[in-house]
Coordinates of C-alpha atoms and ligand atoms in Angstrom, one line a residue:
M1 CA 54.1 87.7 3.2
M2 CA 51.4 85.4 1.9
K3 CA 52.5 85.9 -1.6
L4 CA 56.0 85.3 -0.5
E5 CA 55.0 82.1 1.3
G6 CA 52.9 81.0 -1.7
A7 CA 55.6 81.9 -3.9
L8 CA 58.0 80.2 -1.7
F9 CA 56.0 76.8 -1.7
P10 CA 53.8 76.9 -4.9
W11 CA 54.2 73.2 -5.3
R12 CA 52.7 72.5 -1.9
F13 CA 49.5 74.2 -2.9
R14 CA 49.3 72.4 -6.2
L15 CA 50.0 69.1 -4.4
V16 CA 47.0 69.6 -2.1
L17 CA 44.8 70.6 -5.0
G18 CA 46.0 67.7 -7.0
L19 CA 45.4 65.2 -4.2
L20 CA 41.9 66.6 -3.7
G21 CA 41.3 66.2 -7.4
V22 CA 42.4 62.6 -7.4
M23 CA 40.2 61.9 -4.4
V24 CA 37.2 63.3 -6.2
A25 CA 38.0 61.3 -9.3
A26 CA 38.3 58.1 -7.2
I27 CA 35.0 58.7 -5.5
A28 CA 33.4 59.5 -8.8
W29 CA 34.9 56.3 -10.3
R30 CA 33.7 54.3 -7.4
I31 CA 30.2 55.7 -7.8
I32 CA 30.2 54.8 -11.5
D33 CA 31.7 51.4 -10.6
L34 CA 28.9 50.6 -8.2
Q35 CA 26.1 52.1 -10.0
V36 CA 27.0 51.2 -13.6
V37 CA 29.6 48.5 -13.8
D38 CA 28.7 46.3 -10.9
R39 CA 25.1 47.1 -10.7
A40 CA 23.7 43.8 -11.8
F41 CA 26.0 41.9 -9.5
L42 CA 25.2 44.0 -6.5
K43 CA 21.5 44.0 -7.1
G44 CA 21.7 40.2 -7.3
Q45 CA 23.6 40.1 -4.0
G46 CA 21.1 42.3 -2.4
D47 CA 18.1 40.4 -3.7
A48 CA 19.8 37.1 -2.6
R49 CA 19.5 38.5 0.9
S50 CA 15.8 39.4 0.6
V51 CA 14.2 37.7 -2.4
R52 CA 13.0 34.2 -1.8
H53 CA 11.4 31.6 -4.1
I54 CA 8.7 29.6 -2.4
P55 CA 7.3 26.5 -4.1
I56 CA 3.7 26.5 -5.4
P57 CA 2.4 22.9 -4.9
A58 CA 1.1 21.2 -8.0
H59 CA -2.3 19.7 -7.9
R60 CA -2.0 15.9 -7.9
G61 CA -3.9 14.0 -10.6
L62 CA -7.3 12.5 -9.7
I63 CA -7.5 8.7 -9.6
T64 CA -10.9 7.3 -10.6
D65 CA -12.4 4.0 -11.3
R66 CA -13.4 3.0 -14.8
N67 CA -16.6 4.9 -14.5
G68 CA -15.1 8.1 -13.2
E69 CA -15.9 7.5 -9.5
P70 CA -13.2 9.3 -7.5
L71 CA -10.7 7.0 -5.6
A72 CA -8.0 9.5 -4.7
V73 CA -8.8 13.2 -4.5
S74 CA -6.4 16.1 -3.7
T75 CA -8.0 18.7 -1.4
P76 CA -6.3 22.0 -0.5
V77 CA -5.1 22.2 3.1
T78 CA -3.2 24.8 5.1
T79 CA 0.1 24.0 6.8
L80 CA 1.2 26.3 9.5
W81 CA 4.9 27.0 10.1
A82 CA 6.8 29.3 12.3
N83 CA 10.0 31.3 12.4
A84 CA 10.8 30.4 16.0
K85 CA 13.4 33.1 16.2
E86 CA 10.9 35.8 15.3
M87 CA 8.3 34.2 17.7
Q88 CA 10.5 35.0 20.7
T89 CA 9.5 38.6 20.4
A90 CA 5.8 37.9 21.2
K91 CA 5.7 35.3 23.9
E92 CA 2.6 36.8 25.4
K93 CA 0.7 35.5 22.3
W94 CA 1.8 31.9 22.7
P95 CA -1.1 30.7 24.9
A96 CA -3.7 32.0 22.5
L97 CA -1.8 30.3 19.7
A98 CA -1.7 27.0 21.6
S99 CA -5.4 27.0 22.2
A100 CA -6.2 27.8 18.6
L101 CA -3.9 24.9 17.5
G102 CA -5.5 22.7 20.1
Q103 CA -2.0 22.0 21.6
D104 CA -0.9 22.0 25.2
P105 CA 0.4 25.5 25.9
K106 CA 3.3 24.2 28.0
A107 CA 4.4 21.8 25.4
L108 CA 4.3 24.4 22.7
A109 CA 6.2 26.9 24.7
E110 CA 8.9 24.3 25.5
R111 CA 9.2 23.4 21.8
L112 CA 9.5 27.0 20.8
E113 CA 12.1 27.7 23.4
A114 CA 14.1 24.7 22.5
Q115 CA 14.1 25.6 18.9
A116 CA 14.4 29.4 19.5
N117 CA 17.1 29.9 16.9
K118 CA 15.3 28.0 14.1
E119 CA 13.8 30.0 11.3
F120 CA 11.5 27.3 10.0
I121 CA 9.6 24.7 12.0
Y122 CA 6.3 23.1 11.3
L123 CA 3.5 24.0 13.7
V124 CA 0.8 21.8 12.2
R125 CA 0.3 20.3 8.8
G126 CA -2.9 19.7 6.8
L127 CA -5.5 21.8 8.4
T128 CA -8.6 22.7 6.5
P129 CA -8.2 26.2 4.9
E130 CA -10.8 27.5 7.4
Q131 CA -8.9 26.1 10.4
G132 CA -5.7 27.5 9.1
Q133 CA -7.1 31.0 8.5
A134 CA -8.6 31.1 12.0
V135 CA -5.0 30.6 13.4
L136 CA -3.5 33.1 11.0
D137 CA -6.1 35.6 12.0
L138 CA -4.5 35.7 15.5
K139 CA -1.6 37.5 13.8
V140 CA 1.0 36.0 16.0
P141 CA 4.4 37.3 14.8
G142 CA 6.4 34.6 13.2
V143 CA 3.4 32.3 12.3
Y144 CA 2.9 31.7 8.6
G145 CA 0.7 29.5 6.4
I146 CA 1.4 27.6 3.2
E147 CA -1.2 26.1 0.9
E148 CA -0.6 22.4 0.2
F149 CA -2.7 19.6 -1.0
R150 CA -3.6 16.4 0.8
R151 CA -4.9 13.1 -0.6
F152 CA -8.3 11.8 0.4
Y153 CA -9.5 8.3 -0.5
P154 CA -13.3 8.3 -0.8
A155 CA -13.6 4.5 -1.0
G156 CA -11.2 4.0 2.0
E157 CA -10.4 0.4 2.8
V158 CA -12.2 -1.0 -0.2
T159 CA -9.6 0.3 -2.6
A160 CA -6.7 0.7 -0.2
H161 CA -4.3 -1.9 -1.6
M162 CA -4.9 -1.0 -5.2
V163 CA -4.7 2.8 -4.9
G164 CA -2.1 2.9 -2.2
F165 CA -1.3 6.3 -0.6
T166 CA 1.0 9.3 -0.6
D167 CA 3.3 10.5 2.2
I168 CA 2.9 13.8 4.0
D169 CA 4.8 15.5 1.2
D170 CA 2.2 14.3 -1.3
H171 CA 4.6 11.8 -3.0
G172 CA 3.3 8.3 -3.8
R173 CA 4.4 5.7 -1.3
E174 CA 2.3 2.6 -2.1
G175 CA 0.1 1.1 -4.8
V176 CA -0.9 3.0 -7.9
E177 CA 0.0 6.3 -6.1
L178 CA 3.6 5.1 -6.2
A179 CA 3.6 3.2 -9.5
Y180 CA 2.3 6.2 -11.4
E181 CA 4.0 8.9 -9.3
E182 CA 5.4 10.7 -12.3
W183 CA 2.1 10.8 -14.1
L184 CA 0.1 11.9 -11.1
A185 CA 2.5 14.3 -9.4
G186 CA 2.8 17.3 -11.8
V187 CA 5.6 19.8 -11.3
P188 CA 5.5 22.4 -8.5
G189 CA 5.7 26.1 -9.5
K190 CA 7.7 28.9 -8.0
R191 CA 6.6 32.2 -6.5
Q192 CA 9.1 35.1 -5.9
V193 CA 8.6 37.0 -2.6
I194 CA 10.7 39.5 -0.7
K195 CA 11.4 38.8 2.9
D196 CA 13.2 41.0 5.4
R197 CA 16.2 40.2 7.5
R198 CA 14.1 38.2 9.9
G199 CA 12.4 36.2 7.2
R200 CA 9.2 38.1 7.4
L201 CA 7.3 38.2 4.2
I202 CA 7.2 41.8 2.9
K203 CA 6.0 41.6 -0.7
D204 CA 4.6 38.9 -3.0
V205 CA 6.5 39.8 -6.2
Q206 CA 5.4 37.5 -8.9
V207 CA 4.8 33.9 -9.9
T208 CA 8.0 32.9 -11.8
K209 CA 6.8 29.5 -12.7
N210 CA 3.3 28.2 -12.8
A211 CA 2.6 24.9 -11.1
K212 CA 1.9 22.1 -13.6
A213 CA -0.9 19.9 -12.4
G214 CA -0.5 16.2 -12.5
K215 CA -2.6 14.1 -14.9
P216 CA -5.7 12.2 -14.0
L217 CA -5.7 8.4 -14.1
A218 CA -8.7 6.1 -14.7
L219 CA -8.1 2.7 -13.3
S220 CA -9.5 -0.5 -14.8
I221 CA -11.4 -1.3 -11.6
D222 CA -15.1 -0.9 -11.3
L223 CA -15.9 0.5 -7.8
R224 CA -19.2 -1.4 -7.7
L225 CA -17.5 -4.7 -8.2
Q226 CA -14.7 -3.7 -5.8
Y227 CA -17.4 -3.2 -3.1
L228 CA -19.1 -6.4 -3.9
A229 CA -15.8 -8.4 -3.9
N230 CA -14.7 -6.7 -0.6
R231 CA -17.9 -7.5 1.1
E232 CA -18.1 -11.1 0.1
L233 CA -14.4 -11.8 0.9
R234 CA -14.6 -10.1 4.3
N235 CA -17.7 -12.1 5.2
A236 CA -16.0 -15.3 4.2
I237 CA -12.9 -14.5 6.2
I238 CA -15.0 -13.9 9.3
E239 CA -17.3 -16.9 8.7
N240 CA -14.3 -19.3 8.3
G241 CA -12.1 -17.8 10.9
A242 CA -9.4 -17.3 8.2
K243 CA -6.2 -15.4 8.5
A244 CA -6.3 -13.5 5.2
G245 CA -7.6 -13.7 1.6
S246 CA -7.6 -12.2 -1.8
L247 CA -10.1 -11.9 -4.6
V248 CA -9.5 -10.8 -8.2
I249 CA -12.0 -10.2 -11.0
M250 CA -10.7 -9.9 -14.6
D251 CA -12.2 -9.0 -17.9
V252 CA -10.8 -11.8 -20.0
K253 CA -11.3 -10.0 -23.3
T254 CA -9.6 -6.7 -22.4
G255 CA -7.1 -7.9 -19.8
E256 CA -8.5 -5.3 -17.3
I257 CA -8.6 -6.0 -13.6
L258 CA -12.1 -5.1 -12.6
A259 CA -11.7 -5.7 -8.9
M260 CA -8.8 -6.6 -6.6
V261 CA -9.4 -6.9 -2.9
N262 CA -7.6 -8.4 0.1
Q263 CA -8.3 -9.0 3.7
P264 CA -7.2 -7.7 6.1
T265 CA -7.2 -4.2 4.9
Y266 CA -6.9 -0.7 6.3
N267 CA -8.2 2.8 6.1
P268 CA -5.8 4.9 4.0
N269 CA -7.4 8.1 5.4
N270 CA -6.3 7.3 8.9
R271 CA -3.0 5.4 9.0
R272 CA -2.5 5.4 12.8
N273 CA -2.3 1.8 14.3
L274 CA -1.4 0.4 10.9
Q275 CA -0.1 -3.2 11.0
P276 CA 2.1 -4.4 8.1
A277 CA -0.3 -7.4 7.6
M278 CA -3.1 -5.0 6.7
M279 CA -1.1 -3.3 4.1
R280 CA -0.2 -6.3 1.9
N281 CA -1.8 -6.3 -1.5
R282 CA -1.8 -10.1 -1.3
A283 CA -3.2 -10.6 -4.8
M284 CA 0.1 -9.4 -6.2
I285 CA 2.7 -9.7 -3.5
D286 CA 1.9 -13.0 -1.9
V287 CA 2.9 -16.2 -3.8
F288 CA 1.4 -19.7 -3.1
E289 CA 1.2 -23.1 -4.7
P290 CA -1.9 -23.3 -6.9
G291 CA -2.7 -26.9 -5.9
S292 CA -5.5 -28.4 -7.9
T293 CA -6.4 -25.3 -9.7
M294 CA -3.3 -26.1 -11.7
K295 CA -5.0 -29.2 -13.1
A296 CA -6.9 -26.9 -15.4
I297 CA -3.6 -26.0 -17.1
S298 CA -2.1 -29.5 -17.0
M299 CA -5.3 -30.9 -18.5
S300 CA -5.2 -28.3 -21.2
A301 CA -1.7 -29.4 -22.1
A302 CA -2.9 -33.0 -22.3
I303 CA -5.7 -32.1 -24.7
E304 CA -3.4 -29.9 -26.7
S305 CA -0.9 -32.7 -27.0
G306 CA -3.5 -34.6 -29.1
R307 CA -2.8 -37.7 -27.1
W308 CA -5.9 -37.3 -24.8
K309 CA -9.6 -36.5 -25.2
P310 CA -12.1 -35.9 -22.4
T311 CA -13.7 -39.3 -22.6
D312 CA -10.3 -41.2 -22.2
T313 CA -10.0 -43.0 -19.0
V314 CA -7.2 -43.5 -16.4
E315 CA -7.0 -46.0 -13.6
V316 CA -6.9 -44.3 -10.3
Y317 CA -7.4 -47.3 -8.1
P318 CA -6.5 -47.5 -5.2
G319 CA -6.2 -43.8 -4.8
T320 CA -2.5 -43.8 -4.3
L321 CA 0.5 -44.0 -6.5
Q322 CA 3.9 -45.1 -5.2
L323 CA 7.0 -43.4 -6.8
G324 CA 10.0 -44.9 -5.0
K325 CA 9.6 -43.7 -1.4
Y326 CA 7.2 -41.0 -2.4
T327 CA 3.4 -41.6 -2.4
I328 CA 0.9 -39.6 -4.4
R329 CA -2.6 -39.6 -2.7
D330 CA -6.1 -38.8 -3.7
V331 CA -8.0 -37.2 -0.8
S332 CA -11.5 -38.1 -1.8
K333 CA -12.4 -41.7 -2.6
T334 CA -13.7 -41.8 -6.1
E335 CA -16.7 -43.6 -7.7
G336 CA -14.7 -46.4 -9.3
P337 CA -11.3 -47.7 -10.3
V338 CA -11.2 -45.6 -13.5
L339 CA -12.0 -42.0 -14.2
D340 CA -12.3 -40.1 -17.5
L341 CA -10.5 -36.8 -17.8
T342 CA -13.5 -34.8 -16.7
G343 CA -13.9 -37.2 -13.8
I344 CA -10.3 -36.6 -12.8
L345 CA -11.1 -32.9 -12.6
I346 CA -14.4 -33.4 -10.8
N347 CA -12.9 -35.7 -8.2
S348 CA -9.6 -33.8 -8.2
S349 CA -7.6 -37.0 -8.6
N350 CA -3.9 -36.3 -8.0
V351 CA -3.2 -39.9 -9.1
G352 CA -5.1 -39.5 -12.4
M353 CA -3.5 -36.2 -13.2
S354 CA 0.0 -37.6 -12.5
K355 CA -0.5 -40.5 -14.8
I356 CA -1.5 -38.2 -17.6
A357 CA 1.5 -36.0 -16.8
F358 CA 3.9 -39.0 -17.2
D359 CA 2.4 -39.6 -20.6
I360 CA 2.7 -36.1 -22.0
G361 CA 5.9 -35.2 -20.1
G362 CA 6.7 -32.5 -17.6
E363 CA 8.0 -30.2 -20.3
T364 CA 4.6 -30.0 -22.0
I365 CA 3.0 -28.8 -18.9
Y366 CA 5.9 -26.5 -18.1
R367 CA 5.6 -24.8 -21.6
L368 CA 1.9 -24.1 -21.2
A369 CA 2.3 -22.8 -17.7
Q370 CA 4.9 -20.4 -18.9
K371 CA 2.7 -19.3 -21.8
V372 CA -0.2 -18.5 -19.6
G373 CA 2.0 -16.5 -17.3
L374 CA 2.3 -18.7 -14.2
G375 CA 5.5 -17.7 -12.3
Q376 CA 6.2 -15.1 -15.0
D377 CA 6.5 -11.3 -14.8
T378 CA 3.1 -9.7 -15.4
G379 CA 4.6 -6.5 -16.7
L380 CA 2.3 -4.5 -14.4
G381 CA 5.2 -3.0 -12.4
F382 CA 3.1 -2.8 -9.2
P383 CA 5.3 -1.9 -6.2
G384 CA 6.4 -5.0 -4.3
E385 CA 4.8 -7.4 -6.9
R386 CA 6.2 -10.9 -6.9
V387 CA 7.0 -13.1 -9.9
G388 CA 6.5 -16.4 -8.2
N389 CA 8.4 -19.4 -9.5
L390 CA 8.0 -21.9 -12.2
P391 CA 11.0 -24.1 -11.9
N392 CA 13.0 -24.3 -15.1
Y393 CA 12.5 -27.5 -17.1
R394 CA 15.2 -30.1 -16.9
E395 CA 14.9 -33.9 -17.0
W396 CA 12.5 -33.9 -14.1
R397 CA 12.2 -36.9 -11.9
K398 CA 8.7 -38.5 -11.9
A399 CA 7.8 -37.1 -8.6
E400 CA 8.6 -33.6 -9.8
T401 CA 6.5 -34.0 -12.9
A402 CA 3.6 -35.4 -10.9
T403 CA 3.6 -32.7 -8.3
L404 CA 3.8 -29.9 -10.8
S405 CA 0.9 -31.4 -12.7
Y406 CA -1.4 -31.0 -9.7
G407 CA 0.0 -27.7 -8.5
Y408 CA 3.0 -28.1 -6.1
G409 CA 6.6 -27.1 -6.6
I410 CA 5.3 -24.0 -8.5
S411 CA 4.4 -20.7 -6.9
V412 CA 2.1 -18.0 -8.3
T413 CA 0.2 -14.9 -7.4
A414 CA -3.6 -14.7 -7.4
I415 CA -3.3 -12.3 -10.3
Q416 CA -1.3 -14.7 -12.3
L417 CA -3.8 -17.5 -11.6
V418 CA -6.7 -15.4 -12.8
H419 CA -4.7 -14.5 -15.9
A420 CA -4.0 -18.1 -16.7
F421 CA -7.7 -19.0 -16.4
S422 CA -8.6 -16.0 -18.6
A423 CA -6.8 -17.7 -21.5
L424 CA -9.1 -20.7 -21.2
A425 CA -12.1 -18.4 -20.9
N426 CA -11.1 -16.3 -23.9
N427 CA -10.8 -19.3 -26.3
G428 CA -7.1 -19.6 -25.9
R429 CA -6.3 -15.9 -26.4
L430 CA -4.3 -14.2 -23.6
A431 CA -4.8 -10.5 -23.2
P432 CA -2.0 -8.6 -21.3
L433 CA -3.0 -7.7 -17.8
T434 CA -3.7 -4.0 -17.0
L435 CA -4.7 -2.0 -14.0
I436 CA -5.6 1.0 -16.2
K437 CA -8.8 1.4 -18.1
T438 CA -8.4 0.6 -21.8
D439 CA -10.5 1.9 -24.6
K440 CA -9.3 -0.2 -27.5
A441 CA -9.2 -3.9 -27.8
P442 CA -5.8 -5.2 -26.8
Q443 CA -3.4 -7.3 -28.8
T444 CA -3.9 -10.9 -27.6
T445 CA -1.7 -13.9 -27.9
Q446 CA -3.1 -17.3 -28.9
V447 CA -1.5 -19.4 -26.2
L448 CA -3.7 -22.4 -26.7
P449 CA -5.7 -23.6 -29.8
E450 CA -9.3 -22.4 -29.7
H451 CA -10.7 -26.0 -29.8
V452 CA -8.6 -27.0 -26.7
A453 CA -9.8 -23.9 -24.8
K454 CA -13.4 -24.7 -25.7
T455 CA -13.0 -28.4 -24.6
M456 CA -11.6 -27.1 -21.3
Q457 CA -14.6 -24.8 -20.9
T458 CA -17.0 -27.7 -21.2
M459 CA -15.0 -29.8 -18.8
L460 CA -14.7 -27.0 -16.2
Q461 CA -18.4 -26.4 -16.5
Q462 CA -18.9 -30.1 -15.6
V463 CA -16.7 -29.7 -12.6
I464 CA -19.4 -27.4 -11.2
E465 CA -22.5 -28.8 -12.7
A466 CA -22.0 -32.6 -12.7
P467 CA -23.8 -34.6 -9.9
R468 CA -20.6 -34.9 -7.8
G469 CA -19.3 -31.4 -8.8
V470 CA -18.5 -28.3 -6.9
F471 CA -22.2 -27.3 -6.7
R472 CA -21.4 -24.5 -4.3
A473 CA -19.8 -22.6 -7.2
Q474 CA -23.0 -22.6 -9.2
V475 CA -24.5 -19.3 -10.2
P476 CA -28.3 -19.0 -10.5
A477 CA -29.4 -18.3 -14.1
Y478 CA -25.9 -18.7 -15.6
H479 CA -23.6 -21.5 -16.6
V480 CA -20.1 -21.1 -15.1
G481 CA -17.0 -23.2 -15.0
G482 CA -14.1 -23.5 -12.7
K483 CA -11.8 -25.6 -10.4
S484 CA -11.4 -25.7 -6.7
G485 CA -8.2 -26.4 -4.9
T486 CA -7.2 -27.2 -1.3
A487 CA -3.5 -26.9 -0.7
R488 CA -1.6 -27.7 2.5
K489 CA 0.6 -24.8 3.3
T490 CA 4.3 -25.3 3.5
S491 CA 5.3 -24.6 7.0
V492 CA 8.2 -22.5 7.8
G493 CA 10.9 -24.3 9.9
T494 CA 9.9 -27.8 8.8
K495 CA 10.9 -29.2 5.4
G496 CA 7.5 -30.2 4.4
Y497 CA 3.8 -29.3 4.6
A498 CA 1.8 -28.4 7.6
E499 CA -0.7 -30.9 9.0
N500 CA -3.5 -28.5 9.6
S501 CA -3.0 -25.2 7.8
Y502 CA -4.6 -24.9 4.4
R503 CA -5.2 -22.5 1.6
S504 CA -8.7 -22.8 0.0
L505 CA -8.8 -21.8 -3.7
F506 CA -11.3 -21.4 -6.4
A507 CA -10.7 -20.2 -10.0
G508 CA -13.4 -19.9 -12.6
F509 CA -15.2 -17.9 -15.3
G510 CA -18.5 -17.3 -17.0
P511 CA -20.9 -17.0 -18.5
M512 CA -20.2 -20.2 -20.5
S513 CA -22.2 -19.0 -23.6
D514 CA -19.5 -16.3 -24.1
P515 CA -17.0 -16.2 -21.2
R516 CA -16.2 -12.7 -20.1
Y517 CA -15.2 -12.6 -16.5
A518 CA -12.7 -14.7 -14.6
I519 CA -12.5 -14.7 -10.8
V520 CA -10.0 -16.1 -8.4
V521 CA -10.7 -16.5 -4.7
V522 CA -7.9 -17.3 -2.2
I523 CA -8.7 -17.9 1.5
D524 CA -5.7 -18.4 3.7
E525 CA -6.0 -20.7 6.7
P526 CA -9.7 -21.2 7.2
T527 CA -10.2 -22.7 10.7
K528 CA -13.9 -23.2 11.3
A529 CA -16.4 -24.9 9.0
G530 CA -13.9 -26.9 7.0
Y531 CA -11.1 -26.0 4.7
Y532 CA -11.8 -27.5 1.3
G533 CA -11.7 -25.0 -1.6
G534 CA -15.0 -26.4 -2.8
L535 CA -16.5 -25.6 0.6
V536 CA -14.9 -22.3 1.6
S537 CA -14.0 -20.5 -1.6
A538 CA -16.5 -21.8 -4.1
P539 CA -19.5 -20.0 -2.4
V540 CA -17.6 -16.7 -2.5
F541 CA -16.9 -17.3 -6.2
S542 CA -20.6 -18.0 -6.8
R543 CA -21.8 -14.8 -5.0
V544 CA -19.2 -12.5 -6.6
M545 CA -19.8 -14.0 -10.1
S546 CA -23.5 -13.7 -9.6
G547 CA -23.2 -10.0 -8.6
T548 CA -20.8 -9.3 -11.4
L549 CA -23.0 -10.8 -14.2
R550 CA -26.0 -8.9 -12.9
L551 CA -24.2 -5.5 -12.5
M552 CA -22.7 -5.9 -16.0
N553 CA -26.1 -6.7 -17.4
V554 CA -25.1 -10.0 -18.9
T555 CA -27.9 -11.9 -20.4
P556 CA -28.6 -15.1 -18.4
D557 CA -27.7 -18.3 -20.3
N558 CA -29.3 -20.8 -17.9
L559 CA -32.8 -19.8 -17.1
P560 CA -35.3 -22.6 -16.1
P561 CA -37.8 -23.1 -19.0
T562 CA -40.7 -21.3 -17.3
Q563 CA -38.6 -18.2 -16.6
Q564 CA -37.2 -18.4 -20.1
A565 CA -40.7 -18.0 -21.4
N566 CA -41.3 -15.0 -19.2
A567 CA -38.1 -13.6 -20.2
T568 CA -39.1 -12.9 -23.8
P569 CA -39.4 -9.2 -23.9
V570 CA -42.9 -7.9 -23.4
V571 CA -43.6 -5.6 -26.3
P572 CA -45.2 -2.4 -25.0
P573 CA -48.4 -1.5 -26.6
K574 CA -47.9 1.0 -29.4
A575 CA -48.4 4.6 -28.2
N576 CA -51.4 6.1 -29.9
G577 CA -51.5 9.5 -28.3
G578 CA -54.2 8.4 -25.7
R579 CA -56.9 7.8 -28.4
G580 CA -57.7 4.4 -26.8
Ligands
LIG1 C1 -4.7 -31.9 0.3 C2 -1.8 -31.2 -0.8 C3 0.6 -31.1 -0.3 C4 1.8 -31.0 -1.1 C5 -4.1 -33.0 0.9 C6 -5.6 -31.2 0.9 C7 -0.2 -32.8 -1.9 C8 1.1 -33.1 -2.2 C9 3.5 -32.6 -1.9 C10 -4.5 -33.4 2.2 C11 -6.1 -31.5 2.2 C12 -5.5 -32.6 2.8 C13 4.1 -31.9 -3.1 S1 -8.9 -32.4 -1.3 O1 -6.8 -29.5 -4.2 O2 -4.9 -33.0 -2.7 O3 -10.8 -28.3 -3.2 O4 -12.6 -29.1 -2.7 O5 -1.9 -30.2 -0.1 O6 -1.1 -33.5 -2.4 O7 1.4 -34.1 -2.8 O8 -6.0 -33.0 4.0 N1 -9.4 -30.6 -2.9 N2 -6.3 -31.3 -2.3 N3 -2.9 -31.8 -1.4 N4 -0.5 -31.7 -1.0 N5 2.1 -32.3 -1.7 C14 -8.7 -31.8 -2.9 C15 -7.3 -31.7 -3.4 C16 -7.4 -30.6 -4.4 C17 -10.7 -30.5 -2.6 C18 -11.5 -31.6 -2.0 C19 -10.7 -32.6 -1.2 C20 -5.2 -32.0 -2.1 C21 -12.3 -32.3 -3.0 C22 -4.2 -31.4 -1.1 C23 -11.4 -29.2 -2.9 O9 -8.0 -30.9 -5.4

């Protein structure tokens, strides 16, 4: 019967057998397909669902002053984050977490509920590693730590404008931190980890890319001078009830900025309650009319023209000069009806300067102003830096020529003004400005013949040392030179100049035996003791120049005769091994 049936339907049996065989082959093929052919793809897909790359933060380069004093330091911090979804499984631990974080338990719970489906939220950023570990030790499910770096600024408000700061993600946002971001930042690394479906870390697999640390940066500034400048400027601002101010010290031979401070300032380590006015690096981002400090440049142009020498005289009587409906005025009444060129600087005669300007022509002054960098790009590339404005020369009317010659109708930054004076100090050679410490002597440009610069040095020394000079700028034991300026501020809204708001200026250099340091002091809107540059800014110049020359161990070139005798080095008695 069976045989009969089998014999009757032998094809049915073979069919079933054949089908089974095909199925086995299909399964076998599928196994081979998955395990051999698609292996890489599938493993990749699986890993993509569990392997994560997390960044390893790069250590940001240290910023120091020229002597290696730290100005911006990266310290390791722990940032705590949470997988809020995962945290919902252990609500009983939230109060303990809140107290460890120093947060209000109710507020934290509300936040975690509101973001219950988020897999990444920050709990708190920038704890000390110890604080962070204490929280992690609570082992609250869903709470994780990442190591980051945070910037600390040891000199705080004293270097705030220069150094700037980084944002919470450690990227430069202001100052040198921003200008040199690429240099300082480095490149973050990558670490491969395996996480489960819920994002919990299961295994730290390997570092796939090492973090590349940022490079260190030594600035040109000298922290000691920076402190000195900051202290003297701040005191002057308070004493004079002034709104703001800037002070810049420059090494005229190397082009290095040795100090640059502004008031008001701020603490970069605690940026709550920051007002925009505090953050301005005024020495580079505020422009102003240089007023009479400009006469040092105009006078240089006159000497260079060969048409004028210091002893030549100009009639300044009666202290005014009418140009159509425009009147040029001298503020202080001078000794006599005529002044020589030095006298024009000492008495700061606008009339005298203007008459010289008419003789040499506006273009002569314009060319020199341009060469010494007034209203020109400094090339520093500092964030927010302004270029100012030197109006392009055309056939100027007399009034325009005159006002340019004594410092109006042109706008400059404090750093440009110190740069311009540095050319006079450095015997006519202009060194390019730099905020970075330089080791080799820079390429300088001869912008003024040496003999002209030397003549100007003598005249500017007279401005300070002559009987009617700006005696408040004098520096004990040294000869220095410079020029004060008092400029009415242009008032917004009106077309002209404010009646009673002034900018007090002083620009100078020393020691005259071999000028090395140039200093500019800008005091904005003094309201108390007076407002003349010779009264308000000159004493600040004196104190800061005095401190600078001492700190830099510069040999005095103006000791009174008795002290000079004492100053001859005392030769120590020869050592004789104690044999008497
Ligand atoms: C001045 C100006 C404004 C702009 C005038 C200062 C002009 C001018 C139009 C009146 C105070 C004042 C373009 S003063 O810097 O001459 O530093 O110790 O602001 O002249 O024409 O009540 N400086 N200052 N001028 N404007 N326009 C003197 C002088 C200067 C001094 C004192 C006294 C001005 C010696 C200024 C200083 O040299």
